[in-house]
Amino acid sequence: IMKLRGLPWRRWAGVAIPIAMICLLLALIVPAIQQARTAARKTQSRNNLKQIGLAFHNYHDVFQCLPLGASVREDGVALHGWPTRILPYLDADGIYASVDFNVAWDRVNHRFVFCSQKPMYINPGVDELNTKDGYALIHYLGNPNLLHRNSSVRFEDLTAGTAHTWMVGEAAGNYQPWGYPFNWRPLGKQLNNGPDSYGRPSGDGAFLTMADGSVKGISNDVGESVLTNDADAPPVAEADKIA
């Protein structure tokens, strides 16, 4: 601008007008780019949840039940959770074969497994990817009524119908390692209500994988009764099973 002050007005206008046009174009383009990125992240997260839902169905086809939410020994030692159990159905057979299911997830011989990130467990837009100890996180948590301690829930147990029972959703925060046995969380009565709730990184609702394999988008404005109905869809696990 200081250089333009000494220029004749015609030359000044010839420089300033293109600059103004560029600034105007940027003001129009940048929000559009941001919206496109947000839309792409939503699509990717939806695809992740779709793949996870398909993995649950394939697991159910083989074992006639959903995976254990967490395998816990009689002495109280927690071993592994549902994200590890469905690995073969997410094209991760090699990683699955490296897991000793008789040994707890956080033992030293498992470290190289659970420090590796799994793209299908990462929600685009979330910057938090690892714990301070290096364990890779998961951004999706399960329905504790279906995925709890030593659970063996079958699709026929879902008396509200598979289309009306949720399995997995986008967590809003307080993420755990994907190898952690207790990767579940109650749905709650409001989305994006702090780090212990469910919700998208952008704060605009959340995606849930339903038991029929579909992915359901829920708005923040949805009524409390809708979330309550989803949360209370049978079967309802006992309190000690979901602790």
Coordinates of C-alpha atoms in Angstrom, one line a residue:
I1 CA 0.0 0.0 0.0
M2 CA 2.8 2.5 0.8
K3 CA 4.2 1.9 -2.7
L4 CA 0.8 2.6 -4.2
R5 CA 0.5 6.0 -2.6
G6 CA 3.0 7.7 -5.0
L7 CA 1.3 6.2 -8.1
P8 CA -1.1 8.2 -10.4
W9 CA -4.6 7.3 -9.7
R10 CA -5.1 5.3 -12.9
R11 CA -2.1 3.1 -12.2
W12 CA -3.2 2.8 -8.6
A13 CA -6.6 1.6 -9.6
G14 CA -5.1 -0.8 -12.1
V15 CA -3.2 -2.5 -9.3
A16 CA -5.8 -2.1 -6.5
I17 CA -8.8 -3.5 -8.3
P18 CA -7.3 -6.9 -9.2
I19 CA -6.1 -7.2 -5.6
A20 CA -9.6 -6.5 -4.3
M21 CA -11.0 -9.0 -6.7
I22 CA -8.5 -11.7 -5.5
C23 CA -9.5 -10.9 -1.9
L24 CA -13.2 -11.2 -2.8
L25 CA -12.6 -14.6 -4.5
L26 CA -10.7 -15.9 -1.5
A27 CA -13.5 -14.8 0.8
L28 CA -15.8 -16.9 -1.3
I29 CA -13.6 -19.9 -1.9
V30 CA -12.2 -20.5 1.5
P31 CA -15.6 -21.2 3.2
A32 CA -16.5 -23.5 0.3
I33 CA -13.2 -25.4 0.7
Q34 CA -13.9 -25.8 4.5
Q35 CA -17.4 -27.0 3.8
A36 CA -16.0 -29.5 1.3
R37 CA -13.5 -30.8 3.8
T38 CA -16.1 -31.2 6.5
A39 CA -18.4 -33.0 4.1
A40 CA -15.5 -35.3 3.1
R41 CA -14.7 -36.1 6.8
K42 CA -18.3 -36.9 7.5
T43 CA -18.4 -39.3 4.5
Q44 CA -15.2 -41.0 5.7
S45 CA -16.5 -41.4 9.2
R46 CA -19.8 -42.8 7.9
N47 CA -17.8 -45.3 5.8
N48 CA -15.8 -46.3 8.8
L49 CA -18.9 -47.0 10.8
K50 CA -20.4 -48.9 7.8
Q51 CA -17.3 -51.1 7.7
I52 CA -17.5 -51.7 11.5
G53 CA -21.2 -52.6 11.2
L54 CA -20.4 -55.1 8.4
A55 CA -17.6 -56.6 10.5
F56 CA -20.1 -57.2 13.3
H57 CA -22.5 -58.9 10.9
N58 CA -19.7 -61.2 9.6
Y59 CA -18.6 -62.0 13.1
H60 CA -22.2 -62.9 14.0
D61 CA -22.5 -65.1 10.9
V62 CA -19.5 -67.1 12.1
F63 CA -20.1 -67.2 15.9
Q64 CA -23.9 -66.8 16.1
C65 CA -23.5 -63.8 18.4
L66 CA -21.9 -60.4 18.6
P67 CA -18.3 -60.2 19.9
L68 CA -17.6 -59.9 23.6
G69 CA -17.6 -56.3 24.6
A70 CA -14.7 -57.2 26.9
S71 CA -13.3 -60.6 27.9
V72 CA -12.7 -60.6 31.6
R73 CA -11.2 -63.6 33.5
E74 CA -12.7 -64.9 36.7
D75 CA -9.9 -63.2 38.7
G76 CA -11.0 -59.9 37.3
V77 CA -8.2 -59.4 34.8
A78 CA -9.5 -57.7 31.6
L79 CA -8.0 -59.2 28.4
H80 CA -9.4 -57.8 25.2
G81 CA -12.3 -55.9 23.7
W82 CA -14.6 -55.9 20.7
P83 CA -12.3 -53.8 18.4
T84 CA -9.8 -56.6 18.6
R85 CA -12.3 -59.3 18.1
I86 CA -13.6 -58.0 14.8
L87 CA -10.1 -57.4 13.2
P88 CA -10.3 -60.4 10.8
Y89 CA -13.5 -58.9 9.3
L90 CA -11.7 -55.5 8.7
D91 CA -8.9 -57.0 6.6
A92 CA -6.5 -57.1 9.5
D93 CA -5.9 -60.8 9.9
G94 CA -2.2 -60.3 10.3
I95 CA -2.6 -58.1 13.3
Y96 CA -5.3 -60.4 14.8
A97 CA -2.9 -63.4 14.5
S98 CA -0.3 -61.5 16.6
V99 CA -2.7 -61.1 19.6
D100 CA -2.5 -63.6 22.4
F101 CA -6.1 -63.7 23.7
N102 CA -5.0 -65.4 27.0
V103 CA -2.8 -62.4 27.9
A104 CA -4.0 -58.9 28.8
W105 CA -3.9 -56.3 26.0
D106 CA -1.4 -54.0 27.7
R107 CA 1.4 -56.6 28.2
V108 CA 4.7 -55.9 26.6
N109 CA 4.3 -58.5 23.9
H110 CA 1.2 -56.7 22.6
R111 CA 2.7 -53.2 22.5
F112 CA 3.7 -53.2 18.8
V113 CA 0.1 -54.4 18.0
F114 CA -1.9 -51.8 19.9
C115 CA 0.4 -48.9 19.2
S116 CA -0.4 -49.2 15.5
Q117 CA -3.2 -47.1 14.2
K118 CA -6.2 -48.6 12.4
P119 CA -7.7 -46.3 9.8
M120 CA -11.2 -47.6 10.3
Y121 CA -11.0 -46.6 14.0
I122 CA -10.0 -43.0 13.3
N123 CA -12.6 -40.3 12.9
P124 CA -11.3 -37.6 10.4
G125 CA -11.2 -34.3 12.1
V126 CA -10.1 -35.6 15.4
D127 CA -6.5 -34.6 16.1
E128 CA -6.0 -36.9 19.1
L129 CA -4.5 -40.1 17.8
N130 CA -2.4 -41.7 20.5
T131 CA -2.2 -41.8 24.3
K132 CA 0.9 -40.3 26.0
D133 CA 2.2 -43.9 26.2
G134 CA 1.9 -44.3 22.4
Y135 CA -1.2 -46.5 22.3
A136 CA -3.3 -45.9 19.2
L137 CA -6.8 -44.6 20.0
I138 CA -10.3 -45.5 18.7
H139 CA -12.9 -42.7 18.1
Y140 CA -15.9 -45.0 18.1
L141 CA -17.5 -46.6 21.1
G142 CA -20.0 -49.4 21.5
N143 CA -23.5 -49.8 23.0
P144 CA -22.9 -51.3 26.5
N145 CA -26.2 -53.1 26.4
L146 CA -24.8 -55.2 23.5
L147 CA -21.1 -55.1 24.1
H148 CA -20.2 -55.5 27.7
R149 CA -18.3 -57.9 30.0
N150 CA -18.2 -61.4 28.6
S151 CA -21.3 -60.6 26.5
S152 CA -22.8 -63.0 23.9
V153 CA -25.8 -61.0 22.5
R154 CA -27.5 -62.3 19.4
F155 CA -29.5 -60.4 16.9
E156 CA -32.6 -62.2 17.9
D157 CA -32.2 -60.7 21.4
L158 CA -32.8 -57.3 19.9
T159 CA -36.6 -57.3 20.4
A160 CA -37.0 -53.6 19.3
G161 CA -35.6 -54.6 15.9
T162 CA -32.2 -54.3 14.4
A163 CA -33.1 -51.1 12.7
H164 CA -34.0 -49.5 16.0
T165 CA -31.0 -50.7 18.0
W166 CA -27.6 -49.0 17.8
M167 CA -24.3 -50.7 18.1
V168 CA -21.5 -48.2 17.7
G169 CA -21.2 -44.4 17.5
E170 CA -18.9 -41.4 17.2
A171 CA -17.5 -40.5 20.6
A172 CA -17.1 -36.8 21.4
G173 CA -13.9 -37.2 23.4
N174 CA -12.1 -39.0 26.2
Y175 CA -11.0 -41.6 23.7
Q176 CA -9.4 -44.9 24.8
P177 CA -6.8 -47.1 23.0
W178 CA -8.5 -49.4 20.5
G179 CA -6.9 -52.4 22.4
Y180 CA -8.5 -51.3 25.7
P181 CA -11.1 -53.9 26.7
F182 CA -13.9 -51.5 27.9
N183 CA -14.6 -49.5 24.7
W184 CA -18.3 -48.7 25.4
R185 CA -20.3 -45.8 26.6
P186 CA -24.0 -45.1 27.3
L187 CA -25.7 -43.1 24.6
G188 CA -26.9 -40.4 27.1
K189 CA -29.7 -37.9 26.5
Q190 CA -27.9 -35.2 24.5
L191 CA -25.3 -35.3 21.7
N192 CA -22.1 -33.2 21.8
N193 CA -22.6 -32.6 25.6
G194 CA -19.0 -32.7 26.6
P195 CA -16.2 -35.3 26.1
D196 CA -18.1 -38.1 27.7
S197 CA -21.0 -37.9 25.2
Y198 CA -21.4 -38.9 21.6
G199 CA -20.9 -36.4 18.8
R200 CA -18.9 -35.4 15.7
P201 CA -15.7 -33.4 15.9
S202 CA -17.5 -30.5 14.2
G203 CA -20.2 -30.6 16.9
D204 CA -23.1 -31.0 14.5
G205 CA -24.8 -34.2 15.6
A206 CA -23.4 -37.8 15.4
F207 CA -23.4 -40.9 13.3
L208 CA -24.5 -44.3 14.8
T209 CA -24.2 -47.7 13.3
M210 CA -27.5 -49.6 13.7
A211 CA -27.7 -53.3 14.2
D212 CA -29.2 -53.8 10.7
G213 CA -25.9 -52.4 9.3
S214 CA -27.2 -49.0 8.4
V215 CA -25.6 -45.8 9.6
K216 CA -27.9 -43.3 11.1
G217 CA -27.2 -39.5 11.3
I218 CA -28.7 -37.8 14.4
S219 CA -29.0 -34.0 14.8
N220 CA -28.2 -32.2 18.0
D221 CA -31.8 -31.0 17.9
V222 CA -33.3 -34.5 18.2
G223 CA -35.7 -34.8 21.1
E224 CA -34.5 -36.4 24.3
S225 CA -37.1 -39.1 24.0
V226 CA -35.6 -40.3 20.7
L227 CA -32.2 -40.8 22.3
T228 CA -33.8 -42.4 25.4
N229 CA -35.6 -44.9 23.2
D230 CA -32.4 -45.7 21.4
A231 CA -30.5 -46.0 24.7
D232 CA -33.1 -48.2 26.3
A233 CA -33.7 -50.6 23.4
P234 CA -33.6 -54.1 24.8
P235 CA -31.7 -56.1 25.8
V236 CA -30.6 -53.9 28.8
A237 CA -27.5 -55.2 30.5
E238 CA -27.1 -55.4 34.2
A239 CA -25.2 -52.6 35.9
D240 CA -22.2 -54.7 36.9
K241 CA -21.8 -55.9 33.3
I242 CA -21.4 -52.4 31.9
A243 CA -19.2 -50.9 34.7

